[in-house]
Short mmCIF file of C-alpha atoms and ligand atoms in Angstrom, two decimals:
data_model
loop_
_atom_site.label_atom_id
_atom_site.label_comp_id
_atom_site.label_asym_id
_atom_site.label_seq_id
_atom_site.Cartn_x
_atom_site.Cartn_y
_atom_site.Cartn_z
CA MET A 146 -20.21 -47.84 -6.64
CA ILE A 147 -23.90 -47.15 -6.41
CA THR A 148 -24.43 -45.64 -9.84
CA ALA A 149 -27.43 -47.80 -10.59
CA SER A 150 -29.07 -47.35 -7.19
CA PRO A 151 -32.29 -45.40 -6.69
CA LEU A 152 -30.21 -42.91 -4.68
CA SER A 153 -28.89 -41.29 -7.83
CA ALA A 154 -32.43 -40.86 -9.12
CA GLN A 155 -33.29 -38.38 -6.35
CA PRO A 156 -34.54 -35.18 -8.00
CA LEU A 157 -32.71 -32.79 -5.64
CA ASP A 158 -29.42 -33.24 -3.86
CA TRP A 159 -29.64 -33.73 -0.12
CA ARG A 160 -28.76 -30.17 0.77
CA ALA A 161 -31.53 -28.81 -1.42
CA GLN A 162 -33.94 -31.34 0.11
CA PHE A 163 -32.77 -30.37 3.59
CA ARG A 164 -33.51 -26.69 2.90
CA ASP A 165 -36.75 -27.54 1.15
CA ALA A 166 -38.24 -29.19 4.27
CA ILE A 167 -41.80 -28.26 5.20
CA THR A 168 -41.84 -25.80 8.11
CA SER A 169 -45.40 -24.54 7.89
CA PRO A 170 -48.06 -26.61 9.69
CA ARG A 171 -50.63 -25.20 7.25
CA GLU A 172 -48.69 -26.46 4.25
CA LEU A 173 -48.15 -29.87 5.83
CA LEU A 174 -51.82 -30.28 6.69
CA ALA A 175 -52.91 -29.13 3.23
CA GLU A 176 -50.51 -31.64 1.69
CA LEU A 177 -52.18 -34.40 3.72
CA ASP A 178 -55.81 -33.27 3.27
CA LEU A 179 -56.02 -32.57 6.99
CA THR A 180 -56.64 -28.83 7.09
CA HIS A 181 -59.27 -29.31 9.82
CA LEU A 182 -56.45 -30.16 12.27
CA ALA A 183 -55.04 -26.62 12.01
CA GLU A 184 -56.96 -25.45 15.07
CA ARG A 185 -55.03 -27.90 17.28
CA VAL A 186 -51.67 -26.55 16.13
CA PRO A 187 -50.20 -23.77 18.30
CA ALA A 188 -49.29 -20.49 16.62
CA ASP A 189 -45.86 -20.57 18.19
CA ALA A 190 -44.31 -24.01 18.72
CA ALA A 191 -42.29 -22.94 21.78
CA GLY A 192 -38.97 -22.35 20.05
CA PHE A 193 -39.06 -25.77 18.36
CA PRO A 194 -40.93 -25.18 15.12
CA LEU A 195 -42.30 -27.80 12.79
CA ARG A 196 -39.70 -29.14 10.41
CA VAL A 197 -40.03 -32.22 8.21
CA PRO A 198 -38.40 -33.24 4.92
CA ARG A 199 -40.76 -33.88 2.02
CA ALA A 200 -39.28 -37.37 1.57
CA PHE A 201 -40.67 -38.25 5.02
CA VAL A 202 -44.04 -36.57 4.38
CA ALA A 203 -44.38 -38.72 1.26
CA ARG A 204 -44.63 -41.79 3.53
CA MET A 205 -47.56 -40.37 5.53
CA ARG A 206 -51.10 -41.47 4.74
CA ARG A 207 -53.31 -38.73 3.37
CA GLY A 208 -56.45 -37.97 5.32
CA ASP A 209 -55.26 -39.89 8.40
CA ALA A 210 -55.04 -37.64 11.46
CA ALA A 211 -53.63 -40.58 13.45
CA ASP A 212 -50.80 -41.31 11.02
CA PRO A 213 -47.83 -42.48 13.14
CA LEU A 214 -45.33 -40.42 11.15
CA LEU A 215 -47.40 -37.26 11.28
CA ARG A 216 -47.81 -37.58 15.04
CA GLN A 217 -44.03 -37.50 15.48
CA VAL A 218 -43.63 -34.12 13.80
CA LEU A 219 -46.85 -32.09 14.14
CA PRO A 220 -46.81 -29.55 17.01
CA LEU A 221 -50.00 -29.81 19.03
CA ASP A 222 -51.58 -27.59 21.69
CA GLU A 223 -50.97 -30.39 24.23
CA GLU A 224 -47.27 -29.51 24.23
CA ALA A 225 -47.93 -26.24 26.05
CA ARG A 226 -49.70 -27.98 28.96
CA PRO A 227 -47.28 -28.10 31.93
CA VAL A 228 -47.04 -31.60 33.40
CA ARG A 229 -45.29 -32.26 36.70
CA GLY A 230 -42.06 -34.22 36.24
CA PHE A 231 -41.56 -33.11 32.63
CA ASP A 232 -38.66 -30.66 32.69
CA LEU A 233 -36.36 -28.70 30.43
CA ASP A 234 -33.24 -30.83 30.98
CA ALA A 235 -34.71 -34.30 31.46
CA VAL A 236 -31.52 -36.32 31.36
CA GLY A 237 -28.99 -34.05 33.03
CA ASP A 238 -27.13 -33.18 29.86
CA LEU A 239 -26.26 -29.71 31.07
CA THR A 240 -24.47 -31.02 34.15
CA ALA A 241 -22.70 -33.81 32.23
CA LEU A 242 -21.00 -31.46 29.78
CA ASP A 243 -17.24 -32.02 30.19
CA ALA A 244 -15.84 -29.64 27.65
CA ARG A 245 -17.41 -27.74 24.86
CA GLY A 246 -19.82 -30.11 23.15
CA VAL A 247 -18.63 -33.31 24.86
CA LEU A 248 -20.94 -35.41 27.02
CA HIS A 249 -19.20 -38.00 29.10
CA LYS A 250 -21.62 -40.12 31.09
CA TYR A 251 -20.52 -43.72 30.50
CA GLU A 252 -17.25 -45.56 30.81
CA GLY A 253 -15.15 -45.70 27.68
CA ARG A 254 -17.58 -43.69 25.56
CA ALA A 255 -17.85 -39.96 24.93
CA LEU A 256 -20.59 -38.27 22.99
CA LEU A 257 -19.78 -35.31 20.78
CA ILE A 258 -22.54 -32.85 20.08
CA ALA A 259 -21.36 -32.37 16.54
CA THR A 260 -24.11 -29.91 15.59
CA GLY A 261 -27.44 -28.69 16.89
CA SER A 262 -29.10 -28.98 13.54
CA CYS A 263 -31.58 -31.69 12.48
CA ALA A 264 -33.43 -32.37 9.24
CA VAL A 265 -36.58 -33.18 11.19
CA HIS A 266 -37.93 -31.87 14.47
CA CYS A 267 -39.29 -34.76 16.51
CA ARG A 268 -41.82 -33.46 19.01
CA TYR A 269 -40.72 -35.90 21.73
CA CYS A 270 -37.03 -35.02 21.42
CA PHE A 271 -35.24 -34.59 24.73
CA ARG A 272 -32.84 -32.13 23.19
CA ARG A 273 -35.57 -29.73 22.10
CA HIS A 274 -34.62 -27.37 24.90
CA PHE A 275 -30.85 -27.71 24.61
CA PRO A 276 -28.86 -24.46 24.23
CA TYR A 277 -27.12 -25.62 21.06
CA GLY A 278 -25.92 -22.13 20.18
CA GLU A 279 -23.01 -22.36 22.61
CA GLU A 280 -22.64 -26.06 23.23
CA THR A 281 -21.64 -27.82 20.04
CA ALA A 282 -18.25 -29.31 19.46
CA ALA A 283 -18.02 -27.51 16.11
CA ALA A 284 -17.96 -24.14 17.91
CA ASN A 285 -14.21 -23.56 17.47
CA GLY A 286 -13.24 -26.01 14.80
CA TRP A 287 -13.46 -29.04 17.16
CA ARG A 288 -10.39 -27.88 19.07
CA ASP A 289 -11.74 -28.05 22.64
CA ALA A 290 -13.53 -31.34 22.02
CA VAL A 291 -10.50 -33.02 20.46
CA ALA A 292 -8.17 -31.67 23.14
CA TRP A 293 -10.42 -33.13 25.81
CA LEU A 294 -10.59 -36.51 24.05
CA LYS A 295 -6.81 -36.60 23.68
CA GLN A 296 -6.24 -36.40 27.40
CA ALA A 297 -9.11 -38.81 28.19
CA GLN A 298 -7.12 -41.96 27.54
CA ASP A 299 -9.82 -44.34 28.76
CA ILE A 300 -12.20 -43.26 25.98
CA ASP A 301 -12.07 -45.75 23.13
CA GLU A 302 -15.35 -44.92 21.41
CA VAL A 303 -16.55 -41.54 20.20
CA LEU A 304 -20.23 -41.08 19.43
CA LEU A 305 -21.17 -38.36 17.00
CA SER A 306 -24.57 -37.07 17.95
CA GLY A 307 -26.41 -33.81 18.21
CA GLY A 308 -28.62 -32.71 16.69
CA ASP A 309 -27.85 -34.88 13.72
CA PRO A 310 -24.18 -35.24 12.70
CA PHE A 311 -25.16 -36.12 9.14
CA SER A 312 -26.70 -32.67 8.79
CA LEU A 313 -23.10 -31.42 8.66
CA SER A 314 -21.55 -31.21 5.20
CA THR A 315 -19.28 -34.08 4.26
CA ALA A 316 -16.41 -31.56 4.19
CA LYS A 317 -17.10 -30.72 7.84
CA LEU A 318 -17.34 -34.39 8.77
CA THR A 319 -14.01 -35.01 7.06
CA GLU A 320 -12.43 -32.15 9.00
CA LEU A 321 -13.74 -33.65 12.24
CA THR A 322 -12.66 -37.22 11.60
CA GLN A 323 -9.21 -36.04 10.48
CA GLU A 324 -8.88 -34.39 13.89
CA LEU A 325 -10.15 -37.51 15.64
CA ALA A 326 -7.64 -39.65 13.73
CA SER A 327 -4.87 -37.97 15.74
CA ILE A 328 -6.17 -39.62 18.94
CA PRO A 329 -4.38 -42.95 19.34
CA HIS A 330 -6.75 -44.50 21.88
CA LEU A 331 -9.91 -44.37 19.71
CA ARG A 332 -11.01 -47.82 18.55
CA ARG A 333 -14.53 -47.26 17.27
CA LEU A 334 -16.59 -44.47 15.81
CA ARG A 335 -20.31 -44.43 16.38
CA ILE A 336 -22.76 -42.15 14.60
CA HIS A 337 -26.27 -41.50 15.85
CA THR A 338 -28.33 -40.18 12.97
CA ARG A 339 -31.88 -40.00 11.76
CA LEU A 340 -31.00 -38.72 8.31
CA PRO A 341 -30.82 -42.10 6.50
CA VAL A 342 -34.47 -42.47 7.55
CA VAL A 343 -35.95 -38.99 7.15
CA LEU A 344 -33.78 -37.85 4.23
CA PRO A 345 -32.13 -40.89 2.64
CA ALA A 346 -30.65 -38.76 -0.17
CA ARG A 347 -28.08 -37.70 2.47
CA VAL A 348 -26.42 -41.07 1.88
CA ASP A 349 -24.80 -39.87 -1.32
CA ARG A 350 -21.57 -40.86 -3.03
CA GLU A 351 -19.55 -38.26 -1.16
CA LEU A 352 -20.71 -39.49 2.24
CA LEU A 353 -20.08 -43.11 1.28
CA GLY A 354 -16.56 -42.22 0.15
CA TRP A 355 -15.90 -40.54 3.50
CA LEU A 356 -17.28 -43.54 5.36
CA ALA A 357 -15.21 -46.07 3.45
CA ALA A 358 -12.01 -44.14 4.18
CA LEU A 359 -12.44 -43.96 7.98
CA PRO A 360 -9.69 -45.67 9.97
CA TRP A 361 -12.01 -47.27 12.59
CA PRO A 362 -14.86 -49.77 12.55
CA VAL A 363 -18.01 -47.67 12.25
CA VAL A 364 -21.32 -48.24 13.97
CA ILE A 365 -24.30 -46.26 12.71
CA VAL A 366 -27.35 -46.09 14.93
CA ILE A 367 -30.34 -44.93 12.92
CA HIS A 368 -33.62 -43.89 14.48
CA ALA A 369 -36.92 -45.20 13.17
CA ASN A 370 -40.01 -45.62 15.33
CA HIS A 371 -42.41 -47.23 12.89
CA ALA A 372 -42.12 -49.65 9.95
CA GLN A 373 -43.92 -47.15 7.72
CA GLU A 374 -40.84 -44.90 7.93
CA LEU A 375 -38.72 -47.48 6.15
CA ASP A 376 -39.47 -47.23 2.44
CA GLN A 377 -37.42 -48.30 -0.59
CA ASP A 378 -35.19 -45.21 -0.50
CA VAL A 379 -34.31 -45.89 3.14
CA ALA A 380 -33.60 -49.51 2.22
CA ALA A 381 -31.24 -48.36 -0.55
CA ALA A 382 -29.47 -45.97 1.84
CA CYS A 383 -28.99 -48.74 4.42
CA SER A 384 -27.72 -51.15 1.85
CA ALA A 385 -25.17 -48.58 0.61
CA LEU A 386 -23.97 -47.95 4.19
CA LEU A 387 -23.66 -51.69 4.82
CA ALA A 388 -21.71 -52.12 1.59
CA ARG A 389 -19.17 -49.62 2.96
CA GLY A 390 -18.65 -51.75 6.04
CA ALA A 391 -20.77 -49.87 8.57
CA ARG A 392 -22.73 -51.87 11.13
CA LEU A 393 -26.29 -50.68 11.43
CA TYR A 394 -28.44 -50.57 14.55
CA ASN A 395 -31.75 -48.90 15.29
CA GLN A 396 -33.01 -47.08 18.30
CA ALA A 397 -36.66 -46.27 18.71
CA VAL A 398 -38.62 -44.40 21.33
CA LEU A 399 -41.79 -45.95 22.72
CA LEU A 400 -44.42 -43.36 21.82
CA ARG A 401 -48.11 -43.22 22.63
CA GLY A 402 -50.10 -43.19 19.43
CA VAL A 403 -47.08 -44.07 17.27
CA ASN A 404 -45.76 -47.53 18.14
CA ASP A 405 -47.35 -48.47 21.48
CA THR A 406 -48.52 -51.95 20.42
CA PRO A 407 -46.67 -55.26 20.08
CA GLN A 408 -47.92 -55.42 16.47
CA ALA A 409 -46.36 -52.08 15.50
CA LEU A 410 -43.07 -52.91 17.20
CA ALA A 411 -42.89 -56.41 15.73
CA ALA A 412 -43.48 -54.95 12.26
CA LEU A 413 -40.71 -52.43 12.91
CA SER A 414 -38.22 -55.12 13.94
CA GLU A 415 -39.10 -57.29 10.96
CA ARG A 416 -38.70 -54.40 8.55
CA LEU A 417 -35.38 -53.42 10.13
CA PHE A 418 -34.21 -56.99 9.68
CA ALA A 419 -35.14 -56.86 6.00
CA LEU A 420 -32.98 -53.72 5.71
CA GLY A 421 -29.99 -55.31 7.49
CA VAL A 422 -30.47 -53.18 10.60
CA GLN A 423 -30.25 -54.70 14.07
CA PRO A 424 -32.87 -53.49 16.61
CA TYR A 425 -30.93 -52.08 19.56
CA TYR A 426 -32.84 -49.91 22.03
CA LEU A 427 -36.49 -49.18 22.64
CA HIS A 428 -36.27 -46.10 24.83
CA GLN A 429 -38.76 -45.06 27.41
CA LEU A 430 -39.51 -41.41 26.72
CA ASP A 431 -37.28 -38.85 28.39
CA ARG A 432 -39.55 -36.71 30.53
CA VAL A 433 -39.01 -33.48 28.72
CA ALA A 434 -41.42 -30.54 28.86
CA GLY A 435 -43.89 -30.66 25.96
CA ALA A 436 -43.71 -34.43 25.40
CA ALA A 437 -46.02 -35.77 28.14
CA HIS A 438 -48.71 -36.79 25.65
CA PHE A 439 -46.29 -39.36 24.19
CA GLU A 440 -45.66 -41.15 27.46
CA VAL A 441 -46.45 -44.84 27.94
CA PRO A 442 -46.33 -45.79 31.65
CA ASP A 443 -43.68 -48.34 32.64
CA SER A 444 -46.25 -50.99 33.61
CA GLU A 445 -47.77 -50.85 30.12
CA ALA A 446 -44.37 -50.58 28.42
CA LEU A 447 -43.30 -53.79 30.15
CA LYS A 448 -46.46 -55.60 29.02
CA ILE A 449 -45.90 -54.50 25.43
CA HIS A 450 -42.27 -55.59 25.64
CA GLU A 451 -43.21 -58.99 27.09
CA ALA A 452 -45.68 -59.54 24.25
CA LEU A 453 -42.95 -58.58 21.80
CA ARG A 454 -40.52 -61.00 23.44
CA ALA A 455 -43.03 -63.83 23.00
CA ARG A 456 -43.48 -62.97 19.36
CA LEU A 457 -40.03 -62.26 17.95
CA PRO A 458 -36.80 -64.18 17.68
CA GLY A 459 -34.52 -62.99 20.46
CA TYR A 460 -32.20 -61.20 18.08
CA LEU A 461 -35.01 -58.95 16.87
CA LEU A 462 -36.06 -57.86 20.37
CA PRO A 463 -34.88 -54.33 21.22
CA ARG A 464 -33.83 -53.67 24.82
CA LEU A 465 -36.40 -51.61 26.70
CA VAL A 466 -34.35 -48.99 28.50
CA ARG A 467 -34.52 -45.60 30.09
CA GLU A 468 -31.92 -42.96 30.64
CA VAL A 469 -31.58 -42.10 34.32
CA GLU A 470 -29.55 -39.10 35.37
CA GLY A 471 -26.35 -40.19 37.08
CA ALA A 472 -26.72 -43.91 36.17
CA PRO A 473 -23.65 -45.68 34.72
CA ALA A 474 -25.58 -46.90 31.64
CA LYS A 475 -29.00 -46.89 30.05
CA LEU A 476 -31.07 -48.86 32.53
CA PRO A 477 -33.48 -51.71 31.74
CA VAL A 478 -37.06 -50.73 32.56
CA SER A 479 -38.23 -52.85 35.46
CA ALA A 480 -41.50 -53.34 37.32
C1 PLP B 700 -26.74 -43.17 25.33
C2 PLP B 700 -25.42 -42.59 25.48
C3 PLP B 700 -24.25 -43.30 25.14
C4 PLP B 700 -24.29 -44.68 24.52
O1 PLP B 700 -24.80 -45.66 25.36
P1 PLP B 700 -24.80 -47.16 24.82
O2 PLP B 700 -25.52 -47.90 25.89
O3 PLP B 700 -23.39 -47.56 24.64
O4 PLP B 700 -25.54 -47.15 23.53
C5 PLP B 700 -23.03 -42.73 25.38
N1 PLP B 700 -22.92 -41.49 25.91
C6 PLP B 700 -24.01 -40.77 26.24
C7 PLP B 700 -23.82 -39.43 26.84
C8 PLP B 700 -25.29 -41.28 26.03
O5 PLP B 700 -26.35 -40.54 26.34
S1 SF4 B 701 -33.52 -36.22 14.74
FE1 SF4 B 701 -32.92 -36.89 16.81
S2 SF4 B 701 -31.97 -35.09 17.78
FE2 SF4 B 701 -33.09 -34.38 15.96
S3 SF4 B 701 -35.13 -33.77 16.73
FE3 SF4 B 701 -35.31 -35.91 16.06
S4 SF4 B 701 -34.89 -37.13 17.92
FE4 SF4 B 701 -34.14 -35.05 18.30
#
């Protein structure tokens, strides 16, 4: 049990914290003593409004317009600038949709869009333009998704993604995994979530109970881009997940102005190690409309990655990859 952990000292439960996220750029900037930045923030953030939990804001540095956490969530005028090659469906998700809410791109693995909802809105997110209204597996009580998985006998790993699957209630997650348990060929469950990082209170007793009772080995891929995101509460959440038998990995996105130096990435890997999380992927940005100002060109990305390779033990080096439409896997970035 985690009765003595800092998790139980959270003032609000995770749902209240989720609802209580900051959604007003003005409020966020006032909170950070950065009101002068307001003129760079668009009045309408193109259907993808600001959203950030207060627990994440608490890790931002006040008065620092270049704070790497702030940059990930603050809508800027640059997003509205059209850039050639940056499109609405950057990775071909719309064409890869097999059944309602199921993405099947790679052998043996199927990704379930469990929900469209996220606790945080990351400005670089490739799913910012996804029509989640119709296309989540939850749409009719998981029925279509589970029926598809049942007949797809070569699928042995289901990935819960979204959106963020941990933004579903634990009751909903239980409903889903009970359905999945009726599929004999599943061997592993993987969960892609940013909630243990941006809203660690989500890792509560109820969620841990659900996790411990699952019939498969569970892999949880969290998503942190900078060491500064990983405070004591995140550490406590990771340690609770590990104690329930989950294996923890991290994926990051290489982002201009956030983590585009070997120093920042080495610090991230070292901090992940301290939390018991294995660095997994460092993604090249998906070329999605509105995210061009985050791009680091491949030539520079490779240099940064080479410097990182020279600096870190091999097991702390994330794989530098990119998603290419139609490719059989995430592809290594090459010169
Ligand atoms: C990224 C991704 C996966 C997982 O790929 P791994 O290389 O196994 O991490 C699976 N399905 C889809 C649709 C994906 O986009
Ligand atoms: S949490 Fe993940 S899916 Fe949600 S906005 Fe951020 S990157 Fe996108």
